[in-house]
Coordinates of C-alpha atoms and ligand atoms in Angstrom, one line a residue:
M1 CA -9.1 19.1 27.2
K2 CA -8.7 17.5 23.7
V3 CA -6.5 14.4 23.6
I4 CA -4.9 14.7 20.2
P5 CA -1.5 13.8 18.9
S6 CA 0.1 17.2 18.2
K7 CA 3.8 16.9 18.2
I8 CA 5.8 16.5 15.0
L9 CA 9.3 15.2 14.8
Y10 CA 11.3 16.9 12.0
I11 CA 14.4 15.2 10.8
D12 CA 16.9 16.8 8.5
L13 CA 19.1 14.0 7.1
S14 CA 21.4 16.5 5.2
R15 CA 22.4 18.3 8.4
R16 CA 21.8 15.4 10.8
R17 CA 19.6 17.5 12.9
F18 CA 16.2 16.9 14.5
W19 CA 13.7 19.1 16.3
I20 CA 10.1 18.8 17.6
E21 CA 7.3 21.2 16.9
D22 CA 3.8 21.4 18.5
R23 CA 1.3 21.7 15.7
K24 CA -2.0 21.2 17.6
E25 CA -4.0 23.4 15.3
L26 CA -3.0 21.2 12.3
F27 CA -4.3 18.1 14.0
E28 CA -7.4 19.9 15.2
E29 CA -8.3 21.0 11.7
W30 CA -7.1 18.0 9.7
V31 CA -7.6 15.2 12.2
G32 CA -4.4 13.1 11.6
G33 CA -3.2 10.4 9.1
S34 CA -4.0 11.4 5.5
G35 CA -5.4 14.8 6.5
V36 CA -2.4 16.0 8.4
A37 CA 0.0 14.3 6.0
I38 CA -1.3 16.1 2.9
K39 CA -1.0 19.4 4.6
L40 CA 2.6 18.6 5.6
L41 CA 3.4 17.4 2.1
E42 CA 2.1 20.7 0.7
E43 CA 4.3 22.6 3.2
E44 CA 7.4 20.6 2.7
C45 CA 7.5 19.5 -1.0
P46 CA 8.4 22.2 -3.5
K47 CA 6.4 22.3 -6.7
N48 CA 7.9 20.1 -9.4
A49 CA 10.3 18.5 -6.9
N50 CA 12.2 15.6 -8.2
P51 CA 10.9 12.5 -6.3
L52 CA 14.4 11.1 -6.0
E53 CA 16.2 14.3 -4.9
P54 CA 16.6 15.5 -1.3
E55 CA 13.8 18.0 -1.7
N56 CA 11.2 15.3 -1.7
P57 CA 10.1 14.9 1.9
I58 CA 8.7 11.7 3.6
I59 CA 5.8 12.3 5.9
F60 CA 4.5 9.7 8.4
A61 CA 1.3 10.4 10.3
V62 CA -0.9 8.6 12.7
G63 CA -4.3 9.6 14.1
P64 CA -6.2 10.5 17.3
F65 CA -7.6 7.0 17.7
T66 CA -4.1 5.4 17.6
G67 CA -3.4 3.7 20.9
F68 CA -7.0 4.2 22.1
Y69 CA -9.1 2.1 19.9
P70 CA -8.7 -1.3 18.2
I71 CA -7.7 -1.5 14.5
A72 CA -6.6 2.2 14.4
S73 CA -3.4 0.5 13.5
K74 CA -2.2 2.1 10.2
T75 CA 0.4 4.7 9.5
V76 CA 0.0 7.0 6.5
A77 CA 3.1 7.7 4.5
M78 CA 3.1 10.6 2.0
F79 CA 5.7 11.7 -0.5
K80 CA 6.0 12.6 -4.1
S81 CA 5.8 9.3 -6.0
P82 CA 8.7 8.3 -8.3
L83 CA 6.3 6.0 -10.1
T84 CA 3.5 8.4 -11.0
G85 CA 5.3 11.8 -10.5
N86 CA 2.5 13.0 -8.3
L87 CA 0.9 12.1 -5.0
G88 CA 2.6 9.2 -3.2
E89 CA 0.5 7.7 -0.4
S90 CA 0.8 4.4 1.2
H91 CA -0.6 2.9 4.4
C92 CA 1.0 0.3 6.6
G93 CA 0.2 -1.5 9.8
G94 CA 2.5 -3.7 11.8
R95 CA 3.6 -1.8 15.0
S96 CA 4.3 1.4 13.1
A97 CA 1.4 3.5 14.2
L98 CA 1.5 2.5 17.9
A99 CA 5.2 3.0 18.1
I100 CA 5.1 6.5 16.6
R101 CA 2.3 7.6 19.0
M102 CA 4.0 6.0 22.0
A103 CA 7.2 7.8 21.1
G104 CA 5.2 10.9 21.5
Y105 CA 4.4 12.0 17.9
G106 CA 1.5 12.5 15.6
A107 CA 3.7 12.8 12.6
I108 CA 7.4 12.5 11.5
V109 CA 8.7 14.6 8.7
I110 CA 12.0 13.5 7.0
K111 CA 13.8 16.0 4.8
G112 CA 17.1 16.2 3.0
A113 CA 19.4 13.2 2.2
S114 CA 22.4 11.7 3.8
E115 CA 25.6 11.4 1.9
T116 CA 26.4 8.0 3.3
P117 CA 24.0 5.1 4.3
V118 CA 22.3 5.8 7.5
Y119 CA 19.5 4.4 9.6
L120 CA 17.4 6.4 12.0
A121 CA 16.7 5.3 15.6
I122 CA 14.0 7.3 17.2
H123 CA 13.5 6.4 20.9
G124 CA 11.1 8.8 22.5
E125 CA 12.4 12.3 22.3
K126 CA 15.8 11.4 21.0
A127 CA 16.7 10.6 17.4
Y128 CA 20.0 9.0 16.4
F129 CA 21.6 8.9 13.0
R130 CA 23.3 5.6 12.9
E131 CA 25.9 4.5 10.4
A132 CA 24.3 1.9 8.0
S133 CA 27.1 1.1 5.5
A134 CA 27.3 -2.5 6.8
I135 CA 23.7 -3.2 6.1
W136 CA 23.5 -1.3 2.8
N137 CA 23.9 -3.7 -0.2
M138 CA 22.7 -6.6 2.0
A139 CA 20.9 -9.0 -0.3
N140 CA 18.0 -9.8 2.0
S141 CA 15.7 -7.4 3.9
Y142 CA 14.9 -10.2 6.4
T143 CA 18.5 -10.2 7.5
V144 CA 18.5 -6.4 7.9
G145 CA 15.5 -6.7 10.2
R146 CA 17.3 -9.4 12.3
I147 CA 20.4 -7.2 12.7
L148 CA 18.3 -4.1 13.7
R149 CA 16.3 -6.2 16.2
D150 CA 19.6 -7.2 17.9
R151 CA 21.0 -3.6 17.9
E152 CA 18.1 -1.5 19.0
P153 CA 16.2 -1.4 22.2
G154 CA 12.4 -1.4 22.6
A155 CA 11.6 -5.1 21.7
G156 CA 7.9 -5.7 21.5
A157 CA 7.0 -2.0 21.3
R158 CA 9.1 -0.8 18.5
T159 CA 8.6 -0.6 14.7
I160 CA 11.4 -1.4 12.2
M161 CA 10.9 -0.1 8.7
R162 CA 13.5 -0.9 6.2
I163 CA 14.2 -1.1 2.5
G164 CA 15.7 -3.9 0.5
R165 CA 18.0 -3.9 -2.6
A166 CA 15.1 -2.6 -4.7
G167 CA 15.0 0.6 -2.7
E168 CA 18.7 1.1 -2.8
K169 CA 18.6 0.7 -6.6
L170 CA 15.8 3.3 -6.8
I171 CA 13.3 0.9 -8.5
S172 CA 10.2 3.2 -8.8
Y173 CA 8.0 0.6 -7.1
A174 CA 10.3 -0.4 -4.3
C175 CA 8.5 -0.8 -1.0
V176 CA 9.3 -0.3 2.7
V177 CA 9.0 -3.5 4.7
T178 CA 7.8 -3.1 8.2
E179 CA 8.1 -5.7 10.9
T180 CA 8.5 -8.2 8.1
Y181 CA 5.3 -9.1 6.3
R182 CA 3.8 -5.6 6.4
H183 CA 4.6 -3.0 3.8
F184 CA 4.3 0.6 2.6
G185 CA 3.8 -1.2 -0.7
R186 CA 2.6 1.1 -3.4
L187 CA 4.0 4.1 -5.2
G188 CA 7.7 3.7 -4.4
L189 CA 8.3 4.9 -0.9
G190 CA 11.3 2.4 -0.9
A191 CA 13.0 4.3 -3.7
V192 CA 12.5 7.6 -1.9
F193 CA 14.2 6.0 1.2
G194 CA 17.0 4.8 -1.1
S195 CA 17.5 8.2 -2.7
K196 CA 18.1 9.6 0.8
K197 CA 20.5 6.8 1.6
L198 CA 18.1 5.9 4.4
K199 CA 18.2 2.2 5.0
A200 CA 15.8 1.9 7.9
I201 CA 13.9 3.7 10.7
V202 CA 13.4 2.2 14.1
V203 CA 10.8 3.9 16.4
S204 CA 10.0 3.1 20.0
G205 CA 8.5 4.8 23.0
R206 CA 6.6 4.0 26.1
R207 CA 4.2 6.9 26.8
S208 CA 0.8 6.7 28.3
L209 CA -2.1 8.6 27.0
P210 CA -4.6 10.7 29.1
L211 CA -8.3 10.4 28.8
V212 CA -11.1 12.9 29.4
D213 CA -13.8 10.4 30.3
P214 CA -12.4 7.0 31.3
K215 CA -15.9 5.5 32.0
A216 CA -17.3 6.5 28.6
Y217 CA -14.0 5.3 27.0
R218 CA -14.3 1.8 28.6
E219 CA -17.9 1.5 27.3
I220 CA -17.2 2.5 23.7
Y221 CA -14.0 0.4 23.7
K222 CA -16.0 -2.7 24.6
E223 CA -18.6 -1.9 22.0
I224 CA -16.0 -1.6 19.2
F225 CA -14.0 -4.6 20.4
T226 CA -17.2 -6.8 20.5
L227 CA -18.3 -5.6 17.0
L228 CA -14.9 -6.5 15.7
V229 CA -14.6 -9.9 17.1
E230 CA -18.2 -10.9 16.5
S231 CA -18.5 -9.6 12.9
P232 CA -18.8 -12.4 10.4
S233 CA -16.7 -10.5 7.8
M234 CA -13.9 -10.0 10.3
K235 CA -14.1 -13.7 11.1
K236 CA -13.5 -14.4 7.4
Y237 CA -10.5 -12.0 7.3
H238 CA -9.1 -14.0 10.3
E239 CA -9.8 -17.4 8.9
L240 CA -8.7 -17.0 5.3
G241 CA -7.5 -13.4 4.9
T242 CA -8.2 -11.5 1.7
S243 CA -7.1 -14.6 -0.2
M244 CA -10.7 -15.7 0.4
N245 CA -11.5 -13.6 -2.7
V246 CA -9.5 -15.7 -5.2
N247 CA -12.2 -18.3 -5.9
P248 CA -15.2 -16.0 -6.0
L249 CA -13.5 -13.5 -8.3
N250 CA -12.4 -16.3 -10.5
E251 CA -15.9 -17.7 -10.7
L252 CA -17.2 -14.3 -11.5
K253 CA -14.6 -14.1 -14.3
A254 CA -13.0 -11.0 -12.8
L255 CA -9.6 -12.4 -11.8
P256 CA -7.0 -10.8 -14.2
T257 CA -5.1 -13.7 -15.8
R258 CA -2.0 -13.7 -18.1
N259 CA -1.9 -9.9 -18.4
L260 CA -5.7 -9.7 -18.5
K261 CA -5.9 -11.6 -21.8
E262 CA -8.4 -13.5 -19.7
A263 CA -10.3 -13.0 -16.5
N264 CA -10.6 -16.6 -15.4
F265 CA -7.6 -18.7 -14.3
D266 CA -8.0 -22.5 -14.8
E267 CA -5.5 -23.1 -11.9
A268 CA -7.1 -20.6 -9.5
E269 CA -8.3 -23.3 -7.0
K270 CA -4.7 -24.4 -6.4
I271 CA -3.7 -20.9 -5.3
S272 CA -7.0 -20.0 -3.5
G273 CA -7.1 -18.9 0.1
E274 CA -8.8 -22.3 1.0
S275 CA -5.9 -24.3 -0.6
F276 CA -3.2 -22.2 0.9
A277 CA -4.9 -22.5 4.4
K278 CA -5.2 -26.3 4.0
D279 CA -1.8 -27.0 2.7
F280 CA 0.5 -24.2 3.9
L281 CA -0.9 -22.0 6.6
G282 CA 1.7 -21.9 9.4
R283 CA 0.7 -18.8 11.4
R284 CA -1.6 -15.8 11.6
L285 CA -0.3 -12.4 12.7
A286 CA -2.0 -9.1 13.6
C287 CA -1.0 -5.5 13.4
A288 CA -0.5 -4.0 16.9
H289 CA -3.9 -3.3 18.6
C290 CA -5.9 -5.4 16.1
P291 CA -8.0 -8.3 17.3
V292 CA -8.7 -9.5 13.7
S293 CA -5.3 -10.9 12.8
C294 CA -5.8 -11.2 9.1
I295 CA -2.1 -11.6 8.1
H296 CA -1.5 -15.1 6.8
L297 CA 1.9 -16.8 6.7
A298 CA 2.6 -19.9 4.7
A299 CA 5.2 -22.3 5.9
L300 CA 7.3 -23.5 3.0
R301 CA 9.9 -26.2 3.4
M302 CA 12.8 -25.7 1.1
P303 CA 15.9 -27.8 0.7
Y304 CA 19.4 -26.2 1.1
D305 CA 21.1 -26.0 -2.3
S306 CA 24.2 -28.0 -1.4
E307 CA 23.0 -30.2 1.5
P308 CA 21.0 -33.3 0.8
Y309 CA 18.1 -33.9 3.3
F310 CA 18.6 -30.6 5.0
Y311 CA 15.6 -28.2 4.9
K312 CA 14.7 -24.8 6.1
T313 CA 11.1 -23.7 6.7
K314 CA 10.4 -20.2 5.5
M315 CA 7.4 -18.2 6.6
I316 CA 6.0 -16.3 3.7
S317 CA 3.0 -13.9 3.8
Y318 CA 0.3 -14.1 1.1
D319 CA -2.9 -12.3 0.4
Y320 CA -5.3 -11.7 -2.5
E321 CA -3.4 -9.0 -4.3
T322 CA -0.1 -10.9 -4.2
I323 CA -1.7 -14.1 -5.3
Y324 CA -3.2 -12.2 -8.2
S325 CA -0.1 -10.3 -9.3
L326 CA 2.5 -13.1 -8.9
G327 CA 0.0 -15.9 -9.6
S328 CA -2.8 -15.6 -12.1
M329 CA -1.5 -12.4 -13.8
I330 CA 1.7 -14.3 -14.9
G331 CA 0.0 -17.7 -15.1
I332 CA 1.5 -19.3 -12.0
G333 CA -0.8 -22.0 -10.6
N334 CA 1.7 -23.9 -8.6
P335 CA 1.4 -22.7 -5.0
K336 CA 5.0 -23.5 -4.0
E337 CA 6.4 -21.7 -7.0
L338 CA 4.2 -18.7 -6.2
L339 CA 5.4 -18.7 -2.6
K340 CA 9.0 -18.6 -3.8
L341 CA 8.3 -15.6 -5.9
L342 CA 6.6 -13.9 -3.0
D343 CA 9.6 -14.7 -0.8
E344 CA 11.9 -13.1 -3.3
V345 CA 10.0 -9.8 -3.7
E346 CA 9.8 -9.6 0.2
A347 CA 13.6 -10.2 0.5
L348 CA 14.3 -7.6 -2.2
G349 CA 11.7 -5.1 -1.0
L350 CA 9.6 -4.8 -4.2
D351 CA 5.9 -4.0 -4.4
A352 CA 4.4 -7.3 -5.4
I353 CA 1.5 -5.9 -7.4
S354 CA 3.7 -3.7 -9.6
T355 CA 6.3 -6.4 -10.0
G356 CA 3.8 -9.0 -11.1
V357 CA 2.1 -6.6 -13.5
A358 CA 5.4 -5.5 -14.9
L359 CA 6.4 -9.1 -15.5
A360 CA 3.1 -9.8 -17.2
W361 CA 3.5 -6.9 -19.6
A362 CA 7.1 -8.0 -20.3
T363 CA 6.0 -11.5 -21.1
E364 CA 3.4 -10.3 -23.6
A365 CA 5.8 -7.8 -25.1
Q366 CA 8.3 -10.6 -25.7
E367 CA 5.6 -12.9 -27.1
K368 CA 4.7 -10.1 -29.6
G369 CA 8.3 -9.5 -30.5
L370 CA 8.5 -6.0 -29.0
I371 CA 11.4 -7.0 -26.8
S372 CA 14.1 -9.4 -27.7
I373 CA 16.0 -12.1 -25.8
N374 CA 18.9 -9.8 -25.6
E375 CA 16.8 -7.2 -23.9
T376 CA 15.6 -9.8 -21.3
N377 CA 19.2 -10.7 -20.8
G378 CA 18.8 -14.2 -22.3
L379 CA 15.4 -15.0 -20.7
N380 CA 12.5 -16.4 -22.5
L381 CA 9.6 -15.2 -20.4
K382 CA 6.7 -17.7 -20.4
W383 CA 3.4 -17.7 -18.6
G384 CA 3.7 -20.0 -15.6
D385 CA 7.5 -20.3 -15.7
A386 CA 8.4 -19.3 -12.1
E387 CA 12.1 -20.1 -12.4
T388 CA 12.5 -17.6 -15.3
Y389 CA 10.5 -15.0 -13.5
L390 CA 12.7 -15.4 -10.4
K391 CA 15.7 -14.6 -12.6
A392 CA 13.9 -11.7 -14.2
I393 CA 13.1 -10.2 -10.8
R394 CA 16.8 -10.4 -9.9
F395 CA 17.9 -8.8 -13.2
L396 CA 15.3 -6.1 -12.5
V397 CA 16.6 -5.3 -9.1
N398 CA 20.2 -5.5 -10.2
Q399 CA 19.3 -3.2 -13.2
V400 CA 21.5 -5.3 -15.5
N401 CA 20.7 -3.5 -18.7
D402 CA 18.6 -0.7 -20.3
F403 CA 15.5 -2.9 -20.6
Y404 CA 15.4 -3.7 -16.8
K405 CA 16.3 -0.1 -16.1
A406 CA 13.2 0.9 -18.0
L407 CA 11.1 -1.8 -16.4
G408 CA 12.2 -0.6 -13.0
K409 CA 10.5 2.7 -13.7
G410 CA 7.2 1.0 -14.2
I411 CA 5.3 -0.2 -17.3
E412 CA 3.9 3.3 -18.2
Y413 CA 7.5 4.3 -18.8
A414 CA 8.7 1.0 -20.3
S415 CA 5.9 0.8 -22.8
N416 CA 6.7 4.4 -23.9
I417 CA 10.0 3.0 -25.0
Y418 CA 9.2 -0.5 -26.2
G419 CA 5.6 -0.2 -27.3
G420 CA 2.8 -2.4 -26.1
K421 CA 0.8 0.5 -24.5
E422 CA -2.5 -1.2 -25.3
F423 CA -1.7 -4.0 -22.9
A424 CA 0.4 -2.0 -20.3
L425 CA -2.0 -2.3 -17.4
A426 CA -1.2 0.8 -15.5
F427 CA -3.7 3.5 -14.4
G428 CA -2.4 6.9 -13.7
G429 CA 1.1 5.4 -13.9
N430 CA 0.3 2.8 -11.2
E431 CA 0.2 -0.9 -12.0
M432 CA -3.4 -2.3 -11.7
P433 CA -4.7 -4.2 -8.7
G434 CA -6.5 -7.5 -9.1
Y435 CA -10.0 -6.6 -10.1
H436 CA -11.5 -6.8 -13.6
T437 CA -15.1 -6.6 -12.3
G438 CA -16.3 -3.8 -14.6
L439 CA -16.5 -0.1 -15.3
A440 CA -16.6 1.0 -11.6
A441 CA -13.4 -0.8 -10.7
H442 CA -11.4 0.7 -13.6
L443 CA -12.9 4.1 -13.0
G444 CA -11.9 3.8 -9.4
F445 CA -8.3 3.1 -10.5
L446 CA -8.3 6.2 -12.7
I447 CA -10.1 8.6 -10.4
G448 CA -8.7 7.5 -7.0
S449 CA -5.9 9.7 -5.7
R450 CA -3.6 6.7 -5.3
H451 CA -4.9 4.9 -8.4
S452 CA -5.5 2.0 -6.1
H453 CA -8.4 -0.3 -5.4
L454 CA -8.4 0.9 -1.9
D455 CA -9.3 4.5 -2.8
C456 CA -13.0 4.0 -3.5
A457 CA -13.5 0.2 -4.0
G458 CA -15.2 0.4 -7.4
Y459 CA -14.9 -3.4 -7.5
S460 CA -17.5 -3.7 -4.8
I461 CA -20.0 -1.5 -6.8
D462 CA -19.5 -3.8 -9.8
Q463 CA -20.1 -6.8 -7.7
K464 CA -23.3 -5.3 -6.4
I465 CA -24.4 -4.6 -10.0
V466 CA -23.7 -8.3 -10.8
A467 CA -25.7 -9.5 -7.8
T468 CA -28.7 -7.2 -8.2
G469 CA -28.7 -6.6 -12.0
K470 CA -29.3 -2.9 -11.1
K471 CA -27.1 -0.5 -13.1
S472 CA -26.3 3.1 -12.2
T473 CA -26.0 6.0 -14.6
I474 CA -22.5 7.3 -15.2
E475 CA -23.4 10.4 -13.1
E476 CA -24.4 8.2 -10.1
L477 CA -21.4 6.0 -10.5
T478 CA -19.0 8.9 -10.4
E479 CA -20.7 10.5 -7.5
E480 CA -20.7 7.2 -5.6
L481 CA -16.9 6.7 -6.2
I482 CA -16.0 10.2 -5.1
N483 CA -18.3 10.1 -2.0
E484 CA -16.7 6.8 -1.0
E485 CA -13.2 8.2 -1.4
A486 CA -14.1 11.3 0.5
W487 CA -15.4 9.3 3.4
R488 CA -12.3 7.1 3.4
Q489 CA -10.3 10.2 4.0
I490 CA -11.8 10.2 7.5
L491 CA -11.0 6.6 8.1
S492 CA -7.4 7.1 6.9
S493 CA -7.0 10.2 9.0
L494 CA -8.1 8.2 12.0
V495 CA -5.8 5.6 10.5
I496 CA -8.5 2.9 10.8
C497 CA -7.7 -0.2 8.8
F498 CA -10.2 -0.2 5.8
F499 CA -11.1 -3.8 6.6
A500 CA -13.1 -2.4 9.5
R501 CA -14.9 0.3 7.4
G502 CA -18.3 -1.5 8.0
I503 CA -17.8 -1.2 11.7
Y504 CA -16.4 2.3 12.1
K505 CA -19.6 4.1 10.8
P506 CA -20.1 7.8 11.4
E507 CA -22.2 7.4 14.5
L508 CA -19.6 5.1 16.1
I509 CA -16.8 7.4 15.3
I510 CA -18.6 10.4 16.8
K511 CA -19.2 8.4 20.0
A512 CA -15.5 7.3 20.1
F513 CA -14.3 10.9 19.9
K514 CA -16.2 12.0 23.0
P515 CA -14.0 10.4 25.7
L516 CA -11.0 12.1 23.9
G517 CA -12.7 15.5 24.5
M518 CA -13.8 16.0 20.9
E519 CA -17.2 16.7 19.3
F520 CA -18.1 16.1 15.7
T521 CA -21.3 15.6 13.7
E522 CA -21.7 13.3 10.7
D523 CA -21.8 16.4 8.5
S524 CA -18.7 18.0 10.0
L525 CA -16.8 14.7 9.5
K526 CA -17.9 14.4 5.9
K527 CA -17.0 18.0 5.2
I528 CA -13.4 17.3 6.5
G529 CA -13.3 14.2 4.3
R530 CA -14.1 16.2 1.2
K531 CA -11.6 18.9 2.2
I532 CA -8.8 16.3 2.5
L533 CA -9.7 14.7 -0.8
K534 CA -9.7 18.1 -2.5
A535 CA -6.3 18.9 -1.0
K536 CA -4.9 15.6 -2.4
Y537 CA -6.4 16.3 -5.8
E538 CA -5.0 19.8 -5.8
F539 CA -1.5 18.5 -5.0
K540 CA -1.8 16.1 -7.9
V541 CA -2.9 18.9 -10.3
R542 CA -0.1 21.1 -8.9
E543 CA 2.4 18.4 -10.0
G544 CA 1.0 18.2 -13.5
F545 CA -1.8 15.5 -13.2
K546 CA -4.7 15.8 -15.5
L547 CA -7.7 13.4 -15.3
N548 CA -8.8 14.0 -18.8
K549 CA -5.3 13.1 -20.2
L550 CA -5.1 9.7 -18.6
R551 CA -4.2 6.9 -20.8
I552 CA -6.7 4.0 -20.7
P553 CA -5.2 0.6 -21.5
E554 CA -7.1 -0.9 -24.5
R555 CA -7.0 -4.3 -22.9
I556 CA -9.8 -3.5 -20.4
F557 CA -12.2 -3.1 -23.3
Q558 CA -11.1 -6.3 -25.0
T559 CA -11.6 -8.8 -22.1
S560 CA -15.2 -9.0 -21.0
A561 CA -16.0 -8.1 -17.4
P562 CA -18.9 -9.5 -15.3
A563 CA -20.6 -6.1 -14.7
G564 CA -21.0 -5.6 -18.4
E565 CA -19.2 -4.1 -21.3
I566 CA -16.8 -1.3 -20.5
L567 CA -17.3 1.5 -23.1
K568 CA -14.7 4.2 -23.9
E569 CA -17.4 6.8 -24.0
S570 CA -18.6 5.9 -20.5
I571 CA -15.0 6.3 -19.2
A572 CA -14.5 9.6 -21.0
K573 CA -17.8 11.0 -19.6
A574 CA -17.0 9.8 -16.1
L575 CA -13.5 11.4 -16.2
S576 CA -14.8 14.7 -17.2
L577 CA -17.5 14.6 -14.5
A578 CA -15.0 13.5 -11.9
E579 CA -12.7 16.4 -12.9
E580 CA -15.5 18.9 -12.4
K581 CA -16.6 17.4 -9.1
L582 CA -13.1 17.1 -7.6
T583 CA -12.2 20.6 -8.6
N584 CA -15.4 22.0 -7.0
L585 CA -15.5 19.8 -3.9
P586 CA -16.9 21.9 -1.0
Ligands
SF4_1 S1 -7.3 -6.4 9.9 FE1 -5.3 -7.1 9.2 S2 -4.3 -5.4 8.1 FE2 -6.1 -4.6 9.2 S3 -5.1 -3.9 11.1 FE3 -5.8 -6.0 11.5 S4 -4.1 -7.4 11.0 FE4 -3.6 -5.3 10.2

């Protein structure tokens, strides 16, 4: 017997129908998570589909380790991205993965669109289409969560995914907020929800999972759990979270600052993980079935506007990427101001990285006279001016004029209209993450299927180069990035959080499969990883993506990076090598 999730719940929002199919063979061949999701996306998404039309499906997939092993806590979402026009893939923890599996599913496919606002309540084998007009237009996604928590059963075991105003307004980088503080952040899943008039999804279930070899399972579980709780890197994730990276990257001169005009922020210490922990840390949270608990919440005491000496304490999540994008990237060094910005993007349901990078581009475009004060709706955007940025974020979500409408489609789009391409820091259409370490980081953003730092972690190759002084050839670098991304397809098909990639090595994964009745070798796993990466690349190409046509923002050549000069010729060569390798992946 093989213990694999094999059932797929199909939902048709247009006809308000649902049905369940058993697709065991799909999970056997493509494992789960990213592997299964890309195949379902190929099946369900017609070529050249408009990302904001009913034809664009939303796929959620979990993996065979979900519910069995710690930190297999992510859900993969796939869709066609309204931001890049090709592959949309986003991963989220919270309780999402466990709830989907405990409801009895390996994947959920959502098709069509509703004519009126709706939210989906999936409780085990039943799916309910619930009227959502009363929570549509609600200004704050926290409040929507609170209402759904009161209305739906399954407390403690359910997941609640919902969009904010940004998703309703179809902002191309709107996110989906899960359990508050966790997100399907990147590439605009929130806008796809919004286009389907889908406000939220609640999933719950209380199944139990069978085992082939309980004794072997207990042993391997103990081994993984011990590795996770005793690992020094996991301990750091627990203590400071990813915000532990602010100071080191700043010292390295790799922290993008003021739209990457610089890579070193003079106020970094004040917004570092250490300072946040000392002055604001109020709580740590974990995704379901994760002993690491890396989610850090700051407690911010804020006065009520009209009541003197009355305060509310807000819990606001922070991590490295959000500190970079709404901190150093727009020159915010005051931690309280930064937290207010983070709170606003959470309430509105925006991707914090894209929002910060969009504001940074707009600030420089206004400095250079490319956009006027009329276009910003009366705002004079200035580095470090959080009050003005808060207003700009609200104008953006309310889409008050043509400028904010363009900005809501991402800076690739906005810079096509207003100029400033050379400092529009988007790669493959996706706003850049917080690493200006060197060539490998930027190549990773370009080559990676999601144009994210998580695809192949080029920044860590750069940091190794800085530490050892040992450079790689362009051929070696490209190979290393693609191999890393191919291996990560296995992790994301098992839906293991990438933070545990140093623990879930091939030999451990092979051992962990056995009590579930499955046999793999390192070679067979790696082969599946390459196959999944190839399928993702083919989907992108099918939708018009061309590696050798990618725009490279000039700014990355102008601001020096710690791993050495970034040369245009090196990038051009790497892109053409990558194209050849990805096309011919075995
Ligand atoms: S390490 Fe953090 S992000 Fe990863 S599963 Fe655990 S709590 Fe979630």
